[in-house]
Coordinates of C-alpha atoms in Angstrom, one line a residue:
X1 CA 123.1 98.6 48.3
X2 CA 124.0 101.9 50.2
X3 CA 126.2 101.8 53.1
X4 CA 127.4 104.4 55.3
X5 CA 131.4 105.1 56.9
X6 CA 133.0 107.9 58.5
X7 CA 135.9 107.5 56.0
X8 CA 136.5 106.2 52.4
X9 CA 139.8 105.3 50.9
X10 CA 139.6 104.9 47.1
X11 CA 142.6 102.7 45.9
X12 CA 144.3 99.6 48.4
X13 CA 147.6 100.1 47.6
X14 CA 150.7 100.7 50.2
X15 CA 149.1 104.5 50.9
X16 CA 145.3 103.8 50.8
X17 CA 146.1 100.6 53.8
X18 CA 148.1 103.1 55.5
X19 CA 145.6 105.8 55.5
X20 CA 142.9 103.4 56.2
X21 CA 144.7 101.6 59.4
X22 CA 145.5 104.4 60.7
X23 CA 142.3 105.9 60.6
X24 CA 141.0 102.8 62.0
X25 CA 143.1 103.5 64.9
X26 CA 142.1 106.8 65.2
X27 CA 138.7 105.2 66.3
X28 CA 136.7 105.8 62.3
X29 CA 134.7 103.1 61.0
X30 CA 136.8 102.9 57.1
X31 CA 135.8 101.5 53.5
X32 CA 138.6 100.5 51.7
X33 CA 138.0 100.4 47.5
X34 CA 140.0 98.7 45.4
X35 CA 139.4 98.1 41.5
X36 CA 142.7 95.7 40.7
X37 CA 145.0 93.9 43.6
X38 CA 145.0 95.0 47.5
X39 CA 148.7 95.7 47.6
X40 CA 148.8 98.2 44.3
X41 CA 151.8 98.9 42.1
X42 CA 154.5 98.7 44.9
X43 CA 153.3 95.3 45.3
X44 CA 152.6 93.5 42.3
X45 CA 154.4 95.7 39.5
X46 CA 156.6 98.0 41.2
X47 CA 158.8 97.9 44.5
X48 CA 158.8 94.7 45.3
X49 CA 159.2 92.6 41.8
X50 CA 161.5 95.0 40.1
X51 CA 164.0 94.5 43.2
X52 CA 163.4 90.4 43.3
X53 CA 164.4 90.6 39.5
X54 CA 167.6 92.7 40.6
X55 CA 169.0 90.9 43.4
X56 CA 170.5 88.2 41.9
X57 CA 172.4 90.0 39.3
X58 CA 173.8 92.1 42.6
X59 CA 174.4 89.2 44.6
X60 CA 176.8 87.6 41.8
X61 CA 178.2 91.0 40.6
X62 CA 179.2 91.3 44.0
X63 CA 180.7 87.9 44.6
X64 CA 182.8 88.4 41.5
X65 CA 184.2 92.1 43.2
X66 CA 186.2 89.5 46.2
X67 CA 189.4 87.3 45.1
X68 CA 188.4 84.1 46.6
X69 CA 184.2 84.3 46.7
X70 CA 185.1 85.2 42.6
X71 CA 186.3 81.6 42.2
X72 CA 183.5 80.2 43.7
X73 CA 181.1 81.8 40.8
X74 CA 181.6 79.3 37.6
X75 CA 177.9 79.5 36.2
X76 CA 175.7 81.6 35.2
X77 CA 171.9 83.6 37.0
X78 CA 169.4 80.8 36.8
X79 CA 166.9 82.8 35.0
X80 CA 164.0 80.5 35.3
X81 CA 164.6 80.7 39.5
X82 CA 164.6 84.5 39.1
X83 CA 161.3 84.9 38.0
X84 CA 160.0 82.1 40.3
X85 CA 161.4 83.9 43.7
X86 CA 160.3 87.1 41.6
X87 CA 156.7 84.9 41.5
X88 CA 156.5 84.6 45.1
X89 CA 157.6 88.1 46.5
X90 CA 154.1 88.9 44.3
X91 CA 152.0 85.7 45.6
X92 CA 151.3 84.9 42.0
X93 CA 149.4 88.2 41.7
X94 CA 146.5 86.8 44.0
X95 CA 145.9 89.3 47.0
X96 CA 144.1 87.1 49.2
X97 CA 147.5 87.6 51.9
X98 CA 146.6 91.4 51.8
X99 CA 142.4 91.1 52.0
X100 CA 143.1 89.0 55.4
X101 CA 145.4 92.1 56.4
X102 CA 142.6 94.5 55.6
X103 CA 140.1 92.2 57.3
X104 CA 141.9 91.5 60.4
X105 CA 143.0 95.4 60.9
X106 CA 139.3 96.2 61.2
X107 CA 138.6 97.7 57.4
X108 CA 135.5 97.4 55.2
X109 CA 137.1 95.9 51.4
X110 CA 134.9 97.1 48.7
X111 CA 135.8 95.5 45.3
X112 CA 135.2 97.9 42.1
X113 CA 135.4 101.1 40.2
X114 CA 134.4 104.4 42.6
X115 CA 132.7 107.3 40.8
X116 CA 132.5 110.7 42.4
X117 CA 128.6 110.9 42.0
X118 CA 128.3 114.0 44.8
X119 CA 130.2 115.4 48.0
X120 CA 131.2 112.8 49.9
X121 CA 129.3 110.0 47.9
X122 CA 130.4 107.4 45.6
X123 CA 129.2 104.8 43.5
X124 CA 131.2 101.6 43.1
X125 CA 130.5 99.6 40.2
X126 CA 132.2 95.6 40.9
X127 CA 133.3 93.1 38.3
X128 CA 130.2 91.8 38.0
X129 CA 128.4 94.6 37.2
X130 CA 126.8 94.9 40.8
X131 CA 126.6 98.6 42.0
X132 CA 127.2 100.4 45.5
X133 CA 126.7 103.5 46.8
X134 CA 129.4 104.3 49.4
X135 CA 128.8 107.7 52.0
X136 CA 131.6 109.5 54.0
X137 CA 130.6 111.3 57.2
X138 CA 133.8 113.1 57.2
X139 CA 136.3 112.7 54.9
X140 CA 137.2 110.7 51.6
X141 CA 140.9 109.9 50.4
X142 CA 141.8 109.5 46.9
X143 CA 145.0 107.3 46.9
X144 CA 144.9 106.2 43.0
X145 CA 148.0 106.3 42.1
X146 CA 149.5 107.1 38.5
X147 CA 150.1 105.2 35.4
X148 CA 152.8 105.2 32.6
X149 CA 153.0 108.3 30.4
X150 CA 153.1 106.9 26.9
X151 CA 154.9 109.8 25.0
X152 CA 153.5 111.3 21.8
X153 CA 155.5 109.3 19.4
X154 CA 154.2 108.1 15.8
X155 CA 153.9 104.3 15.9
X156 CA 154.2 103.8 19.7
X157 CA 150.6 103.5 21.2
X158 CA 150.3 101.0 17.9
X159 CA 153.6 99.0 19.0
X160 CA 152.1 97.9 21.9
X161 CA 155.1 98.7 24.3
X162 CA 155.7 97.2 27.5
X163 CA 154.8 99.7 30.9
X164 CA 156.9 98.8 33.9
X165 CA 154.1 97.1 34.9
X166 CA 154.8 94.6 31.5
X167 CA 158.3 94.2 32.4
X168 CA 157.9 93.7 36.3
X169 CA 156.0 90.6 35.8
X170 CA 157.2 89.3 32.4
X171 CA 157.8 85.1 32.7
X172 CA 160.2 84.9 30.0
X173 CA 163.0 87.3 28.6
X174 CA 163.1 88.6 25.8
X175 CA 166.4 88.6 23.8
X176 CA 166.6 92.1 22.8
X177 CA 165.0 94.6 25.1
X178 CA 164.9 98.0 24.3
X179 CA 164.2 101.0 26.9
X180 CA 162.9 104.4 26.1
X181 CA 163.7 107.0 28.7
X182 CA 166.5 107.5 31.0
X183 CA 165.2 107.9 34.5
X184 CA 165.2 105.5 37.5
X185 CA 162.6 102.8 36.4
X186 CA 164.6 102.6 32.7
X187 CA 168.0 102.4 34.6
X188 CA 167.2 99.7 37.3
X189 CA 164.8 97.9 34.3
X190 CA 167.9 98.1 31.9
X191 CA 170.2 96.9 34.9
X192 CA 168.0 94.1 35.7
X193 CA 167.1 92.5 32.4
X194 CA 170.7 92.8 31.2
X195 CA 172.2 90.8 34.1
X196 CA 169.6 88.1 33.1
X197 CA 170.3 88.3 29.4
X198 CA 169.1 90.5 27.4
X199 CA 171.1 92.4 25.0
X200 CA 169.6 96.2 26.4
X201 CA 169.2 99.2 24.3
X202 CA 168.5 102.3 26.5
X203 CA 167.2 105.4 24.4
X204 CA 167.4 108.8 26.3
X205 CA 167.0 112.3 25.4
X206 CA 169.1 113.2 28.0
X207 CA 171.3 112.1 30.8
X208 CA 170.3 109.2 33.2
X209 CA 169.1 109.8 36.0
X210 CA 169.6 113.7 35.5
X211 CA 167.7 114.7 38.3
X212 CA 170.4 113.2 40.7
X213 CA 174.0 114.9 41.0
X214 CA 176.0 114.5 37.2
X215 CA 178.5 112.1 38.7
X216 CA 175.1 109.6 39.6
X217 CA 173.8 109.4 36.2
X218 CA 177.6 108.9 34.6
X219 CA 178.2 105.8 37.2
X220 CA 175.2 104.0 36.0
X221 CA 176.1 104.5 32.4
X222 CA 179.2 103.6 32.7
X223 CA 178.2 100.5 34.6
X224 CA 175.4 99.8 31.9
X225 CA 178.0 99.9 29.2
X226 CA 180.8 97.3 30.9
X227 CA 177.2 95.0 31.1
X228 CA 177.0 95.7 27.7
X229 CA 174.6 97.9 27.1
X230 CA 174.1 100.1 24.2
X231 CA 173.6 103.6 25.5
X232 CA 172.0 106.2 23.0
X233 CA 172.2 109.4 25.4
X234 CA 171.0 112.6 23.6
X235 CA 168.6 111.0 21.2
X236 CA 165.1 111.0 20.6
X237 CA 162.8 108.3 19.2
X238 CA 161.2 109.8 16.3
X239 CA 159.0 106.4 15.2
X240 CA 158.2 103.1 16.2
X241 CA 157.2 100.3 14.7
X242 CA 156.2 96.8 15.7
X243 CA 157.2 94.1 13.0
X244 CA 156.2 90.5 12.7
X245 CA 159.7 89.6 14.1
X246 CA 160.2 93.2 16.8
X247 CA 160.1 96.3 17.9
X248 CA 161.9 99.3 15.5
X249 CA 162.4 102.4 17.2
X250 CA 163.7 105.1 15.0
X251 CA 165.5 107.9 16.3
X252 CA 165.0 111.4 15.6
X253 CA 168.9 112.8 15.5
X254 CA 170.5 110.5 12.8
X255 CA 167.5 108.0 12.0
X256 CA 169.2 105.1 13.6
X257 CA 167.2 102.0 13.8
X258 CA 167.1 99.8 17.0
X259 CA 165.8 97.0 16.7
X260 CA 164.4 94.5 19.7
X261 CA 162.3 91.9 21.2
X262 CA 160.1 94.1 23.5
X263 CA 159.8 97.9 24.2
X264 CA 159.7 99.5 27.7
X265 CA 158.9 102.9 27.6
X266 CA 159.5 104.2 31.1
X267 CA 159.2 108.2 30.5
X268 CA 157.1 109.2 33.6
X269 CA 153.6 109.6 35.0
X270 CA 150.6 110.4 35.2
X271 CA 147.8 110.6 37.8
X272 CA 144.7 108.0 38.2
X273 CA 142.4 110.8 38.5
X274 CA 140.9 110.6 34.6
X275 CA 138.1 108.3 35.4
X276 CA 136.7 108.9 39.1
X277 CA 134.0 111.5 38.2
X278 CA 136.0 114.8 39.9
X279 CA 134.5 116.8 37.9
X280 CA 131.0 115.9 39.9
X281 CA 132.9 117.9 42.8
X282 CA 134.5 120.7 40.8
X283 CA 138.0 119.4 39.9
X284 CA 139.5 118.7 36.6
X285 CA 139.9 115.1 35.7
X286 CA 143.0 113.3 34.8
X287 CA 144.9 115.9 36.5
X288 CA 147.3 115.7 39.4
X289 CA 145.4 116.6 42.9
X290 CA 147.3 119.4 44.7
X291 CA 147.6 119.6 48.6
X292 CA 147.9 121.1 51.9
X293 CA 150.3 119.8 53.8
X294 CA 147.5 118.1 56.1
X295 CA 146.7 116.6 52.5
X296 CA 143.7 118.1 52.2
X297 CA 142.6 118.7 48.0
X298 CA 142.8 122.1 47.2
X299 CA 140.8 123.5 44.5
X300 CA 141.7 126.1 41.8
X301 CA 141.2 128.8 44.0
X302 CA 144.6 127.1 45.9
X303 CA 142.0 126.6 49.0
X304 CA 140.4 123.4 50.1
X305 CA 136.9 122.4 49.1
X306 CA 134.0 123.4 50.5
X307 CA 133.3 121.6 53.6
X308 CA 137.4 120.4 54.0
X309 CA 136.2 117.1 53.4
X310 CA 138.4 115.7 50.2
X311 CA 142.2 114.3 50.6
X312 CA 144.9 112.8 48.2
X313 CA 147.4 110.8 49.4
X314 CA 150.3 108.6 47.3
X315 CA 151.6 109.6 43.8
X316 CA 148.3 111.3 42.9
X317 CA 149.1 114.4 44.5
X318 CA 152.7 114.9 42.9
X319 CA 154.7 116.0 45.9
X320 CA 156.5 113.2 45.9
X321 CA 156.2 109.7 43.6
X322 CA 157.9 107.3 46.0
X323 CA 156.0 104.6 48.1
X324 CA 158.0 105.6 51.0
X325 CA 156.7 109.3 50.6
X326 CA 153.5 107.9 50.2
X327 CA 152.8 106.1 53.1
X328 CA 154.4 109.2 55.1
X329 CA 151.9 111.5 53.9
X330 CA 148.9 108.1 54.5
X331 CA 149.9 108.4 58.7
X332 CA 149.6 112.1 58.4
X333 CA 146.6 112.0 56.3
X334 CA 144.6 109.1 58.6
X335 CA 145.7 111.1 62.1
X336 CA 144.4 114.5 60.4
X337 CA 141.2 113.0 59.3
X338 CA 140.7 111.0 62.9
X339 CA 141.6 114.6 64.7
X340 CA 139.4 116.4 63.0
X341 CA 136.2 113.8 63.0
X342 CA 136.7 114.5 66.9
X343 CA 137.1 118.1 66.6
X344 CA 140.7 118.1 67.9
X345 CA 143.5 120.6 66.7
X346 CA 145.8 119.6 63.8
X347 CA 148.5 121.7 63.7
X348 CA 149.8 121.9 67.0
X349 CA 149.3 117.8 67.8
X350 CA 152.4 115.8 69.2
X351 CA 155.5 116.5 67.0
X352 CA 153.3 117.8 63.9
X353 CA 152.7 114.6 63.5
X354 CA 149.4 115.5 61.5
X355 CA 151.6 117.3 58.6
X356 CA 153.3 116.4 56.5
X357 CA 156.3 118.0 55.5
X358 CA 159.3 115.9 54.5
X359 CA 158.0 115.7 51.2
X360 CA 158.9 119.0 50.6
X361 CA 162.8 118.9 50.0
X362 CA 164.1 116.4 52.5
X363 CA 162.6 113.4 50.2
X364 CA 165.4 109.8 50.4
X365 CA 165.5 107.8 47.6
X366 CA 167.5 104.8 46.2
X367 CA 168.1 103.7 43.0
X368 CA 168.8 100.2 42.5
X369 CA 171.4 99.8 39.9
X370 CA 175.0 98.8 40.0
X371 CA 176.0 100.4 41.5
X372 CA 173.5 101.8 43.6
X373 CA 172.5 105.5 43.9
X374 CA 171.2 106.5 47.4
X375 CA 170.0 110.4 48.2
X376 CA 168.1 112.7 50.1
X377 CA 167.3 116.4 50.1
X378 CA 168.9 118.7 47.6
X379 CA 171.5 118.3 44.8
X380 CA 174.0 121.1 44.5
X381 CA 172.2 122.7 41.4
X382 CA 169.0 122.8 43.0
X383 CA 170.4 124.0 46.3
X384 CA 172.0 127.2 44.1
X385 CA 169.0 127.6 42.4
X386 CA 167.1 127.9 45.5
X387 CA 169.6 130.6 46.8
X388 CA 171.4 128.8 49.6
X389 CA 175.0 129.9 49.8
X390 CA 176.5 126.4 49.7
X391 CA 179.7 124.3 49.9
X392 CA 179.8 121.1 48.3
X393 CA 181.8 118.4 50.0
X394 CA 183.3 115.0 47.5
X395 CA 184.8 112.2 49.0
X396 CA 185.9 108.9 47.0
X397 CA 184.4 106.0 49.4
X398 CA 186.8 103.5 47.9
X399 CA 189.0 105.3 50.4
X400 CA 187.8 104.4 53.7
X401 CA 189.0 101.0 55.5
X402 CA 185.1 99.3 55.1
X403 CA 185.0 99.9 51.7
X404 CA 188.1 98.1 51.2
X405 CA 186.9 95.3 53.1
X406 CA 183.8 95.1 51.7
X407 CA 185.1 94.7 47.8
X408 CA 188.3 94.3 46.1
X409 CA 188.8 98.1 44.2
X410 CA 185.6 99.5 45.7
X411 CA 184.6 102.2 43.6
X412 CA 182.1 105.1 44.6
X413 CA 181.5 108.6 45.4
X414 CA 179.7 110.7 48.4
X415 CA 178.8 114.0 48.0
X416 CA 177.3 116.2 50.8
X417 CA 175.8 119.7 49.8
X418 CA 176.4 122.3 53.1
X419 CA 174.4 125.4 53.8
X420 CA 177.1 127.7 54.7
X421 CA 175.0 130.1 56.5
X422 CA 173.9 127.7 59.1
X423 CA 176.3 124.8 58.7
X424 CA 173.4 122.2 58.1
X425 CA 173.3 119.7 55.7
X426 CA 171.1 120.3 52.5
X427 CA 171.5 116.9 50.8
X428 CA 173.7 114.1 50.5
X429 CA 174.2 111.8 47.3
X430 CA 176.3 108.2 48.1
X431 CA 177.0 106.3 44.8
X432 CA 178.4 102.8 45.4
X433 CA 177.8 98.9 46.1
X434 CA 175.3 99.0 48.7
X435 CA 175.1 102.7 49.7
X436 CA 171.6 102.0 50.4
X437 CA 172.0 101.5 53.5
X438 CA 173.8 104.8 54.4
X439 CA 171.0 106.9 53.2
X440 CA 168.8 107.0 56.3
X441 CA 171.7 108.2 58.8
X442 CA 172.0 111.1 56.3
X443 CA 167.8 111.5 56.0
X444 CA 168.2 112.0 60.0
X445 CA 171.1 114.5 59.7
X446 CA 168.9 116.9 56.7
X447 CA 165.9 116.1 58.3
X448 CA 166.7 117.3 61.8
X449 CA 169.2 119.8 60.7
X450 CA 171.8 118.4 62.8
X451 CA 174.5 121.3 63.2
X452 CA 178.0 120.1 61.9
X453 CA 179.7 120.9 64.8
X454 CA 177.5 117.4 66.5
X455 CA 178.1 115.3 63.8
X456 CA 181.4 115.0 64.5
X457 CA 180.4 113.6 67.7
X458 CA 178.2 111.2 65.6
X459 CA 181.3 108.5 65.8
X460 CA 180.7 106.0 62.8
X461 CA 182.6 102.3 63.5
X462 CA 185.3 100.6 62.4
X463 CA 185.7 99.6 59.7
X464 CA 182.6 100.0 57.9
X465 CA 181.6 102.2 54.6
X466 CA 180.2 104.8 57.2
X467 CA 183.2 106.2 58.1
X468 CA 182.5 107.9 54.6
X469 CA 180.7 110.5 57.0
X470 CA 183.7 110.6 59.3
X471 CA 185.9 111.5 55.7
X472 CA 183.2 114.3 54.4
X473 CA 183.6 115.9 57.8
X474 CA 187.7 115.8 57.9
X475 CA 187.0 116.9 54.4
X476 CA 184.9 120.1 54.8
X477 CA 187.4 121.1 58.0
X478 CA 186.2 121.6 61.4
X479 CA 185.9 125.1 61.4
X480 CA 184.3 125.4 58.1
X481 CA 187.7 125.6 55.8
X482 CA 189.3 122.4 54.5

């Protein structure tokens, strides 16, 4: 069967709907393929399940931080009605909510594995074997995804270690859980299994979460070791072994050997790209799928193919590996492809709204542990390294009236980073209970640029933790000197 659509979107997660609706909108008849679950990662193995699996450990952590709601908390997390609500933020794992979506928007669902088989043709092959062969009149958008990295390590491909995807929809927990790597799926995984029980390992070569400011990472540990976590910061697995009764992990610096239930091993990504065919269309496979900022695929030559008909949206172009980021970049993506089907101009449409360039350094992001990590734009060591003359601005949260209110001894920590040359914010860091929801008032003020001289006009009320911005102002002085 060959059918004909002006667009194709290989992959239905968050970013491939996005692209496709808005496509769809832009007036483009759209196929939509999807191999696994309409929904994706976000959906079924990331986002959504690994935050269901955290909440009630938050909830209770939080109740115990208030003399009087402490008292009320006598038992202990129902484990069994964890994984249940966890179960129904996922639907079971059946998609049939999301097809209706993709039906009802006006999309074409095409169930199977697309090839590359020419320019702007595919060739879907479906579960049961049936073949199509899928034509784009303009434009095709690869929005893959990427998988677990599964480090070089003797033993571990053979050890059968869990993926996040493993831990996100485990229905029982094991007793010993040991976590390989130290970034923000192994933090929030180790948070979230040890507040249901597990006795946690974590195994890092580095610092958590060393990508965020140093006072981020050494919350989270410290936080990780009151729930009783065994840190081992600085080490590296050498071995691992799966044994009738576990999981060994060996490490490299002493030869310690930890010994658990199950082993995550959460040590990065890598793209979906190894098994679509590029190479039928001159690019590499299993490699990442670099961009213009109108997303289009950009060959070795750092210029778009032939024809400027090939985009990437989502984790499998690398600029930024957060389903937020990812449907940002879909909108863009889906009103560049409608512009151009209808030979209109790109770069000077309505707000740039047809590039994407938030992605770039301005990127939010929030870390669910306990307590939570919250940032966007730069960290003070990358704002040096990029050559901005900054000042960096600390503030102790615990001090302002709604942090007091909110828990008994509130503890945490904002940080914003200042570009001294134009008095602009570069980044901000908050570290706290539920600084989540501070992060996109300071996305807005790096975003826009917002001089400092008009945030102080930006009057935060009383009292609530957001008079933390009202404190990093007083703090950095009106005119510039504390």
């Amino acid at each position: 069967m060959s059918q004909e659509f002006d667009v194709i979107v290989i992959g239905a997660g968050a970013v491939g709907e996005n692209v496709a609706d808005r496509a769809v909108q832009g007036g483009l008849t759209v196929a939509l393929v999807e191999a696994e679950l309409v929904g994706g990662e976000c959906s079924y193995w990331a986002c959504m399940p690994s935050k269901a699996l955290l909440r009630a450990g938050e909830v209770v952590h939080a109740a115990k931080t208030v003399d009087g709601a402490a008292q009320a908390v006598t038992g202990d997390i129902d484990v069994a009605a964890v994984l249940k609500r966890r179960n129904s933020f996922t639907s079971d794992w059946n998609d049939s909510g999301q097809v209706d979506w993709v039906r009802g928007a006006g999309i074409d669902l095409v169930r199977g594995h697309a090839v590359f088989t020419g320019v702007k043709e595919l060739s879907v092959t479906a579960g049961d074997g049936t073949v199509s062969k899928l034509t784009a009149r303009h434009a095709v958008v690869v929005s893959t995804g990427s998988t677990a990295l599964l480090p070089d390590i003797p033993g571990l491909a053979e050890a059968a270690p869990w993926t996040s995807r493993e831990a996100t929809s485990a229905q029982s927990i094991p007793e010993r859980f040991t976590v390989i790597g130290g970034g923000v799926v192994a933090c929030e995984l180790a948070t979230a299994y040890a507040t249901l029980g597990s006795r946690v390992t974590v195994v890092s070569r580095g610092a958590l979460l060393a990508n965020q400011e140093p006072f981020a990472g050494e919350a989270v540990a410290e936080s990780l070791g009151a729930m009783g976590v065994e840190l081992h910061l600085g080490a590296s697995p050498a071995s691992v072994e799966r044994r009738p009764d576990g999981v060994v992990v060996t490490t490299l610096d002493d030869g310690t050997a930890i010994e658990g239930d199950e082993l995550l091993v959460a040590t990065g990504r890598l793209p979906r790209t190894g098994d679509l065919g590029l190479e039928t269309v001159g690019l590499e496979p299993g490699e990442w799928l670099r961009t213009d900022d109108t997303l289009l695929v950009l060959g070795s030559d750092g210029k778009p193919l032939e024809g400027e008909w090939l985009y990437a949206t989502g984790d499998v172009n690398h600029r930024a590996l957060l389903t937020h980021q990812g449907k940002y970049q879909a909108r863009a993506a889906g009103d560049v492809v409608a512009a151009r089907a209808k030979g209109e101009p790109v770069d000077d449409a309505p707000w740039g709204r047809h590039v994407a360039t938030a992605d770039h350094q301005s990127v939010p992001q929030v870390t669910f542990t306990d307590p939570q990590v919250a940032s966007v734009g730069l960290t003070a060591a990358a704002a040096e390294k990029a050559g901005h003359s900054i000042r960096v601005v600390d503030y102790e949260i615990g001090n302002v009236a709604g942090a007091s209110v909110h828990t008994d001894g509130y503890q945490g920590t904002a940080r914003a980073v200042v570009d001294e040359e134009r008095k602009v914010l570069l980044g901000v860091t908050f570290v706290g209970p539920d600084v989540q929801e501070l992060l996109h008032s300071a996305t807005v003020a790096v975003v826009g640029e917002v001089p400092l001289s008009r945030l102080w006009h930006a009057v935060p009320s009383y009292p609530t933790i957001s008079e933390v911005w009202l404190r990093l102002l007083e703090t950095y002085g009106r005119d510039g000197s504390a």
